[in-house]
Coordinates of C-alpha atoms and ligand atoms in Angstrom, one line a residue:
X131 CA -10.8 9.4 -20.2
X132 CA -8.9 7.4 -22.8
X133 CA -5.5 8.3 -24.4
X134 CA -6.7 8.9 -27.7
X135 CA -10.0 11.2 -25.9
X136 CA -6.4 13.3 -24.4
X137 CA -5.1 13.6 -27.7
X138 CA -8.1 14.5 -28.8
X139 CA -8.0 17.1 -26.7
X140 CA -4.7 18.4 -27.2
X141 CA -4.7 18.6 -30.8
X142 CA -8.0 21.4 -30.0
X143 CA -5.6 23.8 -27.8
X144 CA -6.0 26.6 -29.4
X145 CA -1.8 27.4 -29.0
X146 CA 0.8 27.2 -26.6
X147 CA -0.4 28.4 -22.9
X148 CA 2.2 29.6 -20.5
X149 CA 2.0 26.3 -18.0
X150 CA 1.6 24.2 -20.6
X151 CA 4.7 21.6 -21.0
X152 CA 6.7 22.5 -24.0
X153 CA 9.7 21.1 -26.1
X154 CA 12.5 21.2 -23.7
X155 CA 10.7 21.9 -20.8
X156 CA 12.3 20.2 -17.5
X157 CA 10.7 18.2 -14.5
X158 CA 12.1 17.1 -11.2
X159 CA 10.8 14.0 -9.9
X160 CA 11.4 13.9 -5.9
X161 CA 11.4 10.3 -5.0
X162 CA 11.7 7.7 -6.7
X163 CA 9.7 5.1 -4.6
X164 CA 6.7 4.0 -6.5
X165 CA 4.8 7.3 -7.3
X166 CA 7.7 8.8 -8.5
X167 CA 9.0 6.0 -10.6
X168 CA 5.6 5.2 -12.4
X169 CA 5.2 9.1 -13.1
X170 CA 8.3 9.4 -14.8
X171 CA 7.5 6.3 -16.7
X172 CA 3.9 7.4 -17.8
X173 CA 4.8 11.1 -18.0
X174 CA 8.2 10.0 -21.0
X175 CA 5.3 7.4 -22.5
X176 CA 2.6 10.5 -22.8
X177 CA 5.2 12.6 -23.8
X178 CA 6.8 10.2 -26.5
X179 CA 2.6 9.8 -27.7
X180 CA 2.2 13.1 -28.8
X181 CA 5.9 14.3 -29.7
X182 CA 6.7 16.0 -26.8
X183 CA 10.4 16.2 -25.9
X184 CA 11.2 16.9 -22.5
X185 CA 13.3 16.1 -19.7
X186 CA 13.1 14.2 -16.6
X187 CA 15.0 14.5 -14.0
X188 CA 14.5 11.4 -10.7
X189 CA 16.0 12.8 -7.2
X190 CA 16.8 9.3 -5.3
X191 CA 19.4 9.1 -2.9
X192 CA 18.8 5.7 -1.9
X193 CA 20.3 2.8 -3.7
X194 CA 17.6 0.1 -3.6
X195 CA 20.5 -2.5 -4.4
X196 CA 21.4 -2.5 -0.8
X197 CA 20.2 -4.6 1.9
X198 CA 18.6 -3.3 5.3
X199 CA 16.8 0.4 5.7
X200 CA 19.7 1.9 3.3
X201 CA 17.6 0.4 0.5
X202 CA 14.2 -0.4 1.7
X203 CA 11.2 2.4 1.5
X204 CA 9.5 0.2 4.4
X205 CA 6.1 -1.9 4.0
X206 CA 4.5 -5.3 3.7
X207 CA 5.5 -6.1 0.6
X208 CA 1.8 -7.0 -0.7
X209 CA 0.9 -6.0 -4.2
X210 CA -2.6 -6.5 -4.4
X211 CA -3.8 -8.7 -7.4
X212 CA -5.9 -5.4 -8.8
X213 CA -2.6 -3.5 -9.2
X214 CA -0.6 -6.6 -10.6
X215 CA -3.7 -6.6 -13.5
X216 CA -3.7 -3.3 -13.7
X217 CA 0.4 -3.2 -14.2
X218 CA -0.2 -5.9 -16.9
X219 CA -2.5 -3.7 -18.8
X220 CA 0.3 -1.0 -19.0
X221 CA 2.7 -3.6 -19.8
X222 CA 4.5 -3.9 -17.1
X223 CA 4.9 -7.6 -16.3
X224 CA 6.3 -7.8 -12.4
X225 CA 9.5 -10.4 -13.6
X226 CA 9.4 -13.5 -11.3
X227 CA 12.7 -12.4 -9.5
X228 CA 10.7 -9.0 -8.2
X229 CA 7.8 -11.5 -6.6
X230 CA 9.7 -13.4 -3.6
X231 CA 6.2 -15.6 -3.3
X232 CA 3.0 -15.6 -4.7
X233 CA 0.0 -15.7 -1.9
X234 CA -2.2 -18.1 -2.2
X235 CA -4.6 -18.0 0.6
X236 CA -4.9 -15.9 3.9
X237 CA -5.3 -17.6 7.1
X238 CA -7.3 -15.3 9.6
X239 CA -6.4 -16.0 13.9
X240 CA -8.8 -15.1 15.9
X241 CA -8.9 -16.3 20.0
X242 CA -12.0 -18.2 19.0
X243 CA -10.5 -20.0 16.1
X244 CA -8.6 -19.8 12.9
X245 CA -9.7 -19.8 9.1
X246 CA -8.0 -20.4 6.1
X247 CA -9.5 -18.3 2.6
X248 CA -8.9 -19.4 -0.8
X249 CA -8.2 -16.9 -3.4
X250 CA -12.2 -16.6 -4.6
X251 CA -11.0 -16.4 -8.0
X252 CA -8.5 -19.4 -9.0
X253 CA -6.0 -16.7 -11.5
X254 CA -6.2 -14.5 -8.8
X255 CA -2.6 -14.3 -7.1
X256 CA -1.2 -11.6 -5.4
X257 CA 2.4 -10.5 -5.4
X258 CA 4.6 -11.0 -2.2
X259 CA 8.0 -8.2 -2.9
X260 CA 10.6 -6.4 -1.3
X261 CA 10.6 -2.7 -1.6
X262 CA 14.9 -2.6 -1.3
X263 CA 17.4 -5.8 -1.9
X264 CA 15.9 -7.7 1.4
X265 CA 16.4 -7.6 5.2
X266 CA 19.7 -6.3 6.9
X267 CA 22.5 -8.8 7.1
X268 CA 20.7 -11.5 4.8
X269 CA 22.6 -13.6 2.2
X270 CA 22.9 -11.6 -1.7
X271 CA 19.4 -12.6 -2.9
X272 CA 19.3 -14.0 -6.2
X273 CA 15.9 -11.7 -6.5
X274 CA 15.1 -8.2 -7.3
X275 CA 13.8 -4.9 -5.4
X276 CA 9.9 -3.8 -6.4
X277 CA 11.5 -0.3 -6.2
X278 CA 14.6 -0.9 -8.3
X279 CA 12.7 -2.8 -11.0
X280 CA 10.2 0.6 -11.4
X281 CA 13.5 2.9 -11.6
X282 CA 15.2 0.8 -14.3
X283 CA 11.6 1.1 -15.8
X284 CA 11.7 4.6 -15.8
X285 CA 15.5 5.2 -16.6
X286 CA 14.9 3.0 -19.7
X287 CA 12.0 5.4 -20.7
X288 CA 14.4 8.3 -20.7
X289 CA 14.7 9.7 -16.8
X290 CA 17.8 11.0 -15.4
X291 CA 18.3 9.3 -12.0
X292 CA 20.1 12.1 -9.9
X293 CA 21.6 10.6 -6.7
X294 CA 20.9 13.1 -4.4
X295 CA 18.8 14.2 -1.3
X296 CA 16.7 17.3 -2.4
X297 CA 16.8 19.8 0.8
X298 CA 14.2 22.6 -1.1
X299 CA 11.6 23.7 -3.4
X300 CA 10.8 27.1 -3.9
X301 CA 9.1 29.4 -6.8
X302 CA 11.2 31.4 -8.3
X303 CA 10.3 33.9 -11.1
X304 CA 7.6 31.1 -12.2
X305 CA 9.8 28.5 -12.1
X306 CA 10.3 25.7 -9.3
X307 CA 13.8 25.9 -7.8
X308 CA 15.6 22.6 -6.9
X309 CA 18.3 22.8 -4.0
X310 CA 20.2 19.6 -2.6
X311 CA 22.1 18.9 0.3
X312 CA 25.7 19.0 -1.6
X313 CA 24.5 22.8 -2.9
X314 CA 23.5 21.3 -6.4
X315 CA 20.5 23.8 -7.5
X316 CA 19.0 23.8 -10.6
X317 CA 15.4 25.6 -12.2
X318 CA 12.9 23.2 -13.8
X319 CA 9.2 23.9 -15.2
X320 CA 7.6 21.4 -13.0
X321 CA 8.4 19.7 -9.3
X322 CA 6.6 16.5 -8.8
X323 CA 6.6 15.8 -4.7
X324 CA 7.0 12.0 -4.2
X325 CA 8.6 11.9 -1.3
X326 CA 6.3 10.0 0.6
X327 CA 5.6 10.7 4.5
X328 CA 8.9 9.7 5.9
X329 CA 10.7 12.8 4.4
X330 CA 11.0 16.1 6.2
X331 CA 10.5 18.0 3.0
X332 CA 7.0 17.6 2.6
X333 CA 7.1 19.9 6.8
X334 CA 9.6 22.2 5.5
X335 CA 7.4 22.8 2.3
X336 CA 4.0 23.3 5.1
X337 CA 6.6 25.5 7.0
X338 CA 7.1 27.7 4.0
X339 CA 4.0 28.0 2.4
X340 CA 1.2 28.8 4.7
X341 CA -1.8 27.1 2.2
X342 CA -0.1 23.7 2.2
X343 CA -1.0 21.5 4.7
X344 CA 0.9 18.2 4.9
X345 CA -0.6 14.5 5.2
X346 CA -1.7 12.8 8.5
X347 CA 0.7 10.1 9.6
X348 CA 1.2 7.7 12.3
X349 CA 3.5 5.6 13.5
X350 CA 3.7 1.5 12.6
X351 CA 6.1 -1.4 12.9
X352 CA 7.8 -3.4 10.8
X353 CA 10.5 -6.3 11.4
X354 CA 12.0 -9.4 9.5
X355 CA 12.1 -12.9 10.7
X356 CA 14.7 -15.2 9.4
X357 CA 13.3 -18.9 9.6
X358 CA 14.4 -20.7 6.2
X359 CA 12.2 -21.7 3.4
X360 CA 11.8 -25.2 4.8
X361 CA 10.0 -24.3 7.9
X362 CA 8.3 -21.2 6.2
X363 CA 6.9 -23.7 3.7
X364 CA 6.0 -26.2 6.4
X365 CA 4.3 -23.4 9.0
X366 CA 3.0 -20.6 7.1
X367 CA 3.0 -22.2 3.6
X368 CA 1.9 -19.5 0.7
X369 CA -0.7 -18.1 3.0
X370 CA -0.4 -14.4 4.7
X371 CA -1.4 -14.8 8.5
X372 CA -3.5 -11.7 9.0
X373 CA -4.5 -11.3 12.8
X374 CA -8.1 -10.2 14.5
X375 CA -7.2 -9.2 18.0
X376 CA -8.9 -7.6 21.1
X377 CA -5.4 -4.7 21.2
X378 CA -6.8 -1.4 21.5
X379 CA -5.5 0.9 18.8
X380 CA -4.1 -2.2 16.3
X381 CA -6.3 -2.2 12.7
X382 CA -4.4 -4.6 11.0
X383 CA -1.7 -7.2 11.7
X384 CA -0.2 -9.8 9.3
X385 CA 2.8 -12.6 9.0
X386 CA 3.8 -12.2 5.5
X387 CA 6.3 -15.2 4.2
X388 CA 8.7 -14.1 1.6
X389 CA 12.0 -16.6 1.0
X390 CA 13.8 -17.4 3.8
X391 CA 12.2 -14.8 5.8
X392 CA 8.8 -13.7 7.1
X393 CA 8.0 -9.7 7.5
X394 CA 5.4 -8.8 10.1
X395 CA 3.3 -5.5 9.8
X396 CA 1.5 -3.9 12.7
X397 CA -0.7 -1.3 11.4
X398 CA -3.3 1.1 13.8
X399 CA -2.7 4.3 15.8
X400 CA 0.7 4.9 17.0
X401 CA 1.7 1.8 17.2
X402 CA 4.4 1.3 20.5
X403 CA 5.9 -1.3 23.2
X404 CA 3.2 -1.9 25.4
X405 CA 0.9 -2.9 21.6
X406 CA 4.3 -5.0 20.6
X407 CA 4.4 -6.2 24.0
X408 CA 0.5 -7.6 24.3
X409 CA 0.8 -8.7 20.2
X410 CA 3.6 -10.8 21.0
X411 CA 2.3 -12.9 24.0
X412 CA -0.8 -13.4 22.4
X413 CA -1.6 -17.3 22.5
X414 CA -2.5 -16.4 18.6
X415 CA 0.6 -15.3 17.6
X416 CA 2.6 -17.4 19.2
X417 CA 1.2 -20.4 18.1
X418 CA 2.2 -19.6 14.4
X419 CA 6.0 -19.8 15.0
X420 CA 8.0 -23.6 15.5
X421 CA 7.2 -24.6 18.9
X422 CA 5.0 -21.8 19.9
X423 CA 7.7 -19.4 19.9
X424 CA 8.3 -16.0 18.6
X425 CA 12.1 -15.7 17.6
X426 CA 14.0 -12.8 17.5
X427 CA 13.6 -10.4 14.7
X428 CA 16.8 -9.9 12.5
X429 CA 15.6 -6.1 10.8
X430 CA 13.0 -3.6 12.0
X431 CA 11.8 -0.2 11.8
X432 CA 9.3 2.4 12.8
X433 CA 8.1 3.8 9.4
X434 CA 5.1 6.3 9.3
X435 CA 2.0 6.0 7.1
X436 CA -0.2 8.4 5.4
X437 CA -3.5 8.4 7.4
X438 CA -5.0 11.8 6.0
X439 CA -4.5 13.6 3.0
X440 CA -2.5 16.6 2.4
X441 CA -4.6 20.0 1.1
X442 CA -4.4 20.8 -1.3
X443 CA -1.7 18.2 -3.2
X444 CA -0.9 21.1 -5.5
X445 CA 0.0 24.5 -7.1
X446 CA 0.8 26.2 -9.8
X447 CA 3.6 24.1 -11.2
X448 CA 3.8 21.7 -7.7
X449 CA 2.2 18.3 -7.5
X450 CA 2.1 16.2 -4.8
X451 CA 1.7 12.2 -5.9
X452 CA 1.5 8.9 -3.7
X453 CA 1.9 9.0 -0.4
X454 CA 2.8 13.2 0.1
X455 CA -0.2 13.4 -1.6
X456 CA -3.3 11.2 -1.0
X457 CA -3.2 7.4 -1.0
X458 CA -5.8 4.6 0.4
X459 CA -6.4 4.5 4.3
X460 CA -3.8 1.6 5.8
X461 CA -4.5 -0.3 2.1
X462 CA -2.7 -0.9 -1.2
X463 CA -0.5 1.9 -0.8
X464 CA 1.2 1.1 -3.7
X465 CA -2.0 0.9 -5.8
X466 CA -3.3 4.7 -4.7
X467 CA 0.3 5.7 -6.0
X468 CA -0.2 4.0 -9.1
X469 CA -2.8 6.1 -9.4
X470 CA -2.2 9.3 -8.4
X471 CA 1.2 9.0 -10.5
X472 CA -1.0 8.6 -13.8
X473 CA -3.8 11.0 -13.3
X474 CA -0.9 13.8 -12.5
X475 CA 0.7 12.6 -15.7
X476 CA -1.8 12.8 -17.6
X477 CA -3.1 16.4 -16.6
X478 CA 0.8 17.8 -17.0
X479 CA 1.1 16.2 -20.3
X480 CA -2.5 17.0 -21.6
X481 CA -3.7 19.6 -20.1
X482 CA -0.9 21.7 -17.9
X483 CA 0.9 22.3 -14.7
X484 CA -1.3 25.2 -13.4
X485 CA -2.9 25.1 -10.1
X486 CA -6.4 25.0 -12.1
X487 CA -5.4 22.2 -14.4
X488 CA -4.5 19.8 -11.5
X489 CA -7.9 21.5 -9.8
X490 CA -9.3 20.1 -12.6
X491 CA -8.0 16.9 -13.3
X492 CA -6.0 15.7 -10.8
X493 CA -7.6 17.0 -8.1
X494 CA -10.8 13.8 -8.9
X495 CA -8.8 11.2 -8.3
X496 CA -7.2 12.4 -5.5
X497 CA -10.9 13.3 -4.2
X498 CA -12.1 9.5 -4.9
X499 CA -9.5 7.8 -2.8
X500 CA -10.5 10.0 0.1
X501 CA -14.5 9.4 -0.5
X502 CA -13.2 5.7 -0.5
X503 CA -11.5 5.8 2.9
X504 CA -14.0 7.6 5.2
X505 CA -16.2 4.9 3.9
X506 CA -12.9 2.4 5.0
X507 CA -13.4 4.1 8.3
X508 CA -16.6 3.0 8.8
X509 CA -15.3 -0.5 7.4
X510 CA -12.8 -0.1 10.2
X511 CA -15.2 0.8 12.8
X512 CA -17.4 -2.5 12.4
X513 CA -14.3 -4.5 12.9
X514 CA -13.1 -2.9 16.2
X515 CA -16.9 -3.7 17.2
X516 CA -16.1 -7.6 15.9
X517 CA -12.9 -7.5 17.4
X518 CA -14.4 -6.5 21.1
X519 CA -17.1 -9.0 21.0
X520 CA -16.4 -12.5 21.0
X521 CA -20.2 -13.3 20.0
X522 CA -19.5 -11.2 16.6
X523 CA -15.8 -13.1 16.0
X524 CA -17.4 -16.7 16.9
X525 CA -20.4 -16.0 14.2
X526 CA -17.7 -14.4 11.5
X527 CA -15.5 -17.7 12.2
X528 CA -17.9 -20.1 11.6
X529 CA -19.9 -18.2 8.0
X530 CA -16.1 -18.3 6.7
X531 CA -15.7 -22.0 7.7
X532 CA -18.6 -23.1 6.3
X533 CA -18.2 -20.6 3.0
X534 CA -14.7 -22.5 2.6
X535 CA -16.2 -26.1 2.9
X536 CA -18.8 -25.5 0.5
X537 CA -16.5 -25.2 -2.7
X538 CA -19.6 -24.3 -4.5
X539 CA -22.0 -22.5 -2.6
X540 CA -21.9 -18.2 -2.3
X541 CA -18.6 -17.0 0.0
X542 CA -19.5 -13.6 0.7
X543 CA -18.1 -13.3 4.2
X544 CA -14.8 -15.0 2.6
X545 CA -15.1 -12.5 -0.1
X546 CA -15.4 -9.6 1.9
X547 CA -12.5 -10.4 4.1
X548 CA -10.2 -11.0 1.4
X549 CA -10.8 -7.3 -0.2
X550 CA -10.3 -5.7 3.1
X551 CA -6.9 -8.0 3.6
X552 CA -5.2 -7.7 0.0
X553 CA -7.1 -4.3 -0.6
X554 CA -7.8 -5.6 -3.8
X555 CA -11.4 -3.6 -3.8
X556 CA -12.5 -0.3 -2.9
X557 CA -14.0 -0.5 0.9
X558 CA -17.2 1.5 -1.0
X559 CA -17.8 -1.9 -2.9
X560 CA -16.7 -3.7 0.2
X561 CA -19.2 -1.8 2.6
X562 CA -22.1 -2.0 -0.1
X563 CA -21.4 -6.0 -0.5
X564 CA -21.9 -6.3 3.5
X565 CA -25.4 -4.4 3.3
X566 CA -27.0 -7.7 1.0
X567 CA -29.9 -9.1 2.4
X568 CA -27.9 -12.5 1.7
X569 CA -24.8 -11.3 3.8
X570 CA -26.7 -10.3 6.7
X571 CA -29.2 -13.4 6.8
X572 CA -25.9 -15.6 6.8
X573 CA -24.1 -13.3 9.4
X574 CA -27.5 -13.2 11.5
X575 CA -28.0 -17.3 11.5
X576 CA -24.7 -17.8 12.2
X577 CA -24.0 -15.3 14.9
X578 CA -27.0 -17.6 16.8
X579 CA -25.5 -20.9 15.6
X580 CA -22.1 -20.2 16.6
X581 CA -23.4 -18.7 19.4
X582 CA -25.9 -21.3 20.7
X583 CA -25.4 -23.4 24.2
X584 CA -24.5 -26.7 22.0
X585 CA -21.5 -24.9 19.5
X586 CA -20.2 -23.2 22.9
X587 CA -19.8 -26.3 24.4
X588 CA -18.2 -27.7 21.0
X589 CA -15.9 -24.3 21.0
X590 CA -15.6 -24.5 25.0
X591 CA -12.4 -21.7 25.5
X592 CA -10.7 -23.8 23.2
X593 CA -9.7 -22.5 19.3
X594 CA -11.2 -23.1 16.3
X595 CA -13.4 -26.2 16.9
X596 CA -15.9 -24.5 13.9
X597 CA -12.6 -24.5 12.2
X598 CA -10.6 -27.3 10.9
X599 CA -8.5 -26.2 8.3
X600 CA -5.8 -25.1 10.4
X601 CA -4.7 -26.9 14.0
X602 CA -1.8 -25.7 15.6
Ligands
FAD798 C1 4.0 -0.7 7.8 C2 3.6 -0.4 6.4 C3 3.2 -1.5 5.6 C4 2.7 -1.2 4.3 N1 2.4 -2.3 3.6 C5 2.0 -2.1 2.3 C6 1.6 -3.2 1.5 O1 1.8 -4.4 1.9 N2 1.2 -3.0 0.2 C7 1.1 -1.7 -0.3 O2 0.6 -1.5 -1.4 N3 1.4 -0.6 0.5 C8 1.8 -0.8 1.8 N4 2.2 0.3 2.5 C9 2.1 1.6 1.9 C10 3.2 1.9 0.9 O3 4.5 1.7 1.6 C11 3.2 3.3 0.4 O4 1.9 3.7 0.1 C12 4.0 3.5 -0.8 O5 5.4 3.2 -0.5 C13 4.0 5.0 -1.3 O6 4.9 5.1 -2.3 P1 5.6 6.6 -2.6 O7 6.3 6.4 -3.8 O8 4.5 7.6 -2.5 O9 6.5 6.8 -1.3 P2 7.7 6.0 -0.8 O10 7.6 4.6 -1.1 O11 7.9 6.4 0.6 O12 9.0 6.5 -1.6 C14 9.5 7.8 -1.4 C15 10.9 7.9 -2.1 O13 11.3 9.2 -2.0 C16 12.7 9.2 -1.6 N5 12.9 10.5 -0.9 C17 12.4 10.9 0.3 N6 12.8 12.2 0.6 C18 13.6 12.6 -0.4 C19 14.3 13.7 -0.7 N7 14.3 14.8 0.2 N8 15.0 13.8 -1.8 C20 15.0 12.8 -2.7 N9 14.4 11.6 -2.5 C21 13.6 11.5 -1.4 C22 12.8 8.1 -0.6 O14 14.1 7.6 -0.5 C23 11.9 7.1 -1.3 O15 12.6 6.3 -2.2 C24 2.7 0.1 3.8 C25 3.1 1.1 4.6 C26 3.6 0.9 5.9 C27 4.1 2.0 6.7

């Protein structure tokens, strides 16, 4: 639905309904990582379209001018090109100081060989960023935080950042009580849960309230490599190296460059030492550092990631957005919060803060993202089959090659890939592009030619014969 089909709507209400926002209603914003930033903003542009005058007010106690964890919310740093567009639409231009490199290409290492994918479309870039003001102990970067740059966005819409850490949210006589850890309390009309999934008040609000159960999470790892633009330029170049290993229990693993510095993710179920320990001696990884050697990492953590949604996301006068609500399944995080931040902004601004209203109209989009990640499950499933069977890799390896050869010839295999890495596309339209007959007559006659007695002995145990974009 369009902005003018809302106000459309809203002009129709037939008069002032009790959880309907009025003039001078209040809202507190908890978090103010991405969801809670770009609510705040769309919520005071809504708001602003149809007269409304209310207040906003942004609990953050983190200061995302700082370097290390005290200003980082903890991720890859990708911003898929979808989002970037989509951003653009709402006029929000990401400045060149937020992007710390645009990505180019990926490079995908397998132990049978590595590929390098274009960007299928030549426009289409997407955004490297740092979440806080860069890795611990780095020099003063002469860019900006992702996170910081969304604030300011909503501070200059009319938000009130409040610096503190919010300990509680409780009903009280229909209103949403707001308790911090220095005592500060204060009643609003609204509470907007962005917390994320590395915040204990999304447990204590499951602990109090026994029809709220909290998102799924898991455990990942994240660290910083400082190795200086020169030798980023000349070994990774503006490629992100995304990994497909045989390590039980790892879905995802890429070498992002950024600056001076490259950030590794490790994505997958619980991630721990003895997964670290196998990633890191792995010939493949190895190989993509100076002289085959993985360095010492100068900033790391152990964040946790929203694997399951939390039921429902809201109540009367309670939303949950972003992550502490419902975001895409180990994907463009940043994109589901997008989102979920606008659809909740929407239904508060045109339609109301009851439980029914968010039933209503929030509760759709927060259904669509989860539709979209059990199909991503399935997604997921086929590559743990393609990363246990060497046969599947060498035939995925070699379609890609050839794909990226033939500047002019159909690159569905390349295609595909780069949705699932950049999350740029829903896995649905990602699954349904793998079922063309085209796409499986390709994978089929290359699983037998990479397969056959003649490419084996090319290939031998060797890597990447198929493949010679990139040697090491
Ligand atoms: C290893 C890893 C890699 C990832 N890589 C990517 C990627 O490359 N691209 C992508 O799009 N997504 C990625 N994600 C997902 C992405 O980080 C999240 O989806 C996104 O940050 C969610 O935004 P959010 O605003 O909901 O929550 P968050 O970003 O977690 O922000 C929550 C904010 O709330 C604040 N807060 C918490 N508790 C309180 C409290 N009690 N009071 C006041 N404030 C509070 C925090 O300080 C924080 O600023 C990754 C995630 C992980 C774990």
């Amino acid at each position: 639905m369009t902005m003018v089909e809302d106000l459309g709507r809203l002009s129709k209400r037939s008069g002032p309904q009790s959880s309907s926002l009025q003039d001078g209603s209040r809202i507190a914003v908890v978090g103010a990582g991405p969801a809670g930033s770009l609510f705040s903003y769309f919520l005071l542009n809504m708001a602003e379209a149809v007269s409304l005058d209310i207040g906003v007010d942004l609990f953050e106690p983190r200061h995302f001018c700082h370097r290390g964890p005290a200003g980082c919310n903890h991720c890859g740093g990708i911003v898929s090109e979808s989002l970037v567009q989509r951003l653009a639409t709402e006029g929000i231009m990401l400045p060149d100081g937020v992007v710390q490199r645009g990505i180019e290409s990926y490079t995908l290492h397998m132990d049978v060989g590595d590929v390098e994918i274009e960007t299928p479309l030549a426009e289409k870039r997407i955004a490297a960023i740092y979440r806080g003001n860069g890795p611990r102990n780095s020099e003063p970067l002469d860019t900006h935080s992702f996170d910081g740059y969304l604030l300011e966005l909503a501070q200059e819409k009319g938000a009130n950042l409040v610096p503190r850490l919010v300990t509680g949210v409780r009903r009280e006589d229909n209103r949403m009580r707001v308790t911090c850890a220095d005592q500060y309390c204060n009643d609003y009309d609204l509470a907007v849960i962005a917390t994320g999934v590395n915040s204990r008040l999304v447990e204590s609000l499951e602990d109090e309230s026994r029809e709220f159960r909290r998102p799924g999470r898991t455990k990942t790892f994240i660290c910083e490599f400082l190795l200086g633009r020169d030798v980023i330029r000349d070994t990774f170049g503006p490629s992100m190296h995304v990994f497909f290993l045989d390590i039980p229990r790892l879905k995802f693993a890429a070498l992002i460059p950024k600056g001076d510095y490259v950030t590794l993710c490790l994505l997958g179920k619980d991630i721990d030492d003895e997964l670290m320990q196998q990633f890191f001696s792995s010939p493949e990884v190895m190989n993509c550092f100076p002289k085959g050697t993985v360095p010492s990492h100068v900033c790391h953590c152990y964040p946790r990631i929203n694997i399951d949604a939390a039921n429902p996301a809201y109540s009367d006068r309670l939303v949950m957005i972003g992550d502490s609500g419902t975001t895409r399944l180990f994907k463009d995080g940043i994109g589901a919060s997008y989102r979920t931040a606008k659809a909740a902004a929407r239904t508060v601004v045109f339609h109301g803060t009851g439980a029914e209203d968010f039933e209503k109209y929030y509760a759709p989009t927060c259904r669509a993202i989860s539709k979209d990640n059990q199909v991503g499950k399935v997604v997921f499933g086929f590559g743990s089959l393609i990363q246990k069977s060497r046969f599947a890799r060498r035939g995925v390896l070699r379609m890609t090659a050839n794909e990226q050869k033939n500047a002019n010839g159909s690159r569905r295999m390349s295609e595909v890939l780069w949705d699932l890495f950049s999350g740029s596309a829903s896995y649905t339209d990602v699954f349904l592009r793998t079922l063309h007959p085209a796409y499986i007559g390709s994978l089929l006659w290359n699983l037998v030619a990479g397969n056959s007695p003649s490419a084996s002995s090319r290939n031998g145990h060797g890597r990447g014969q198929e493949c010679d974009r990139v040697e090491h």
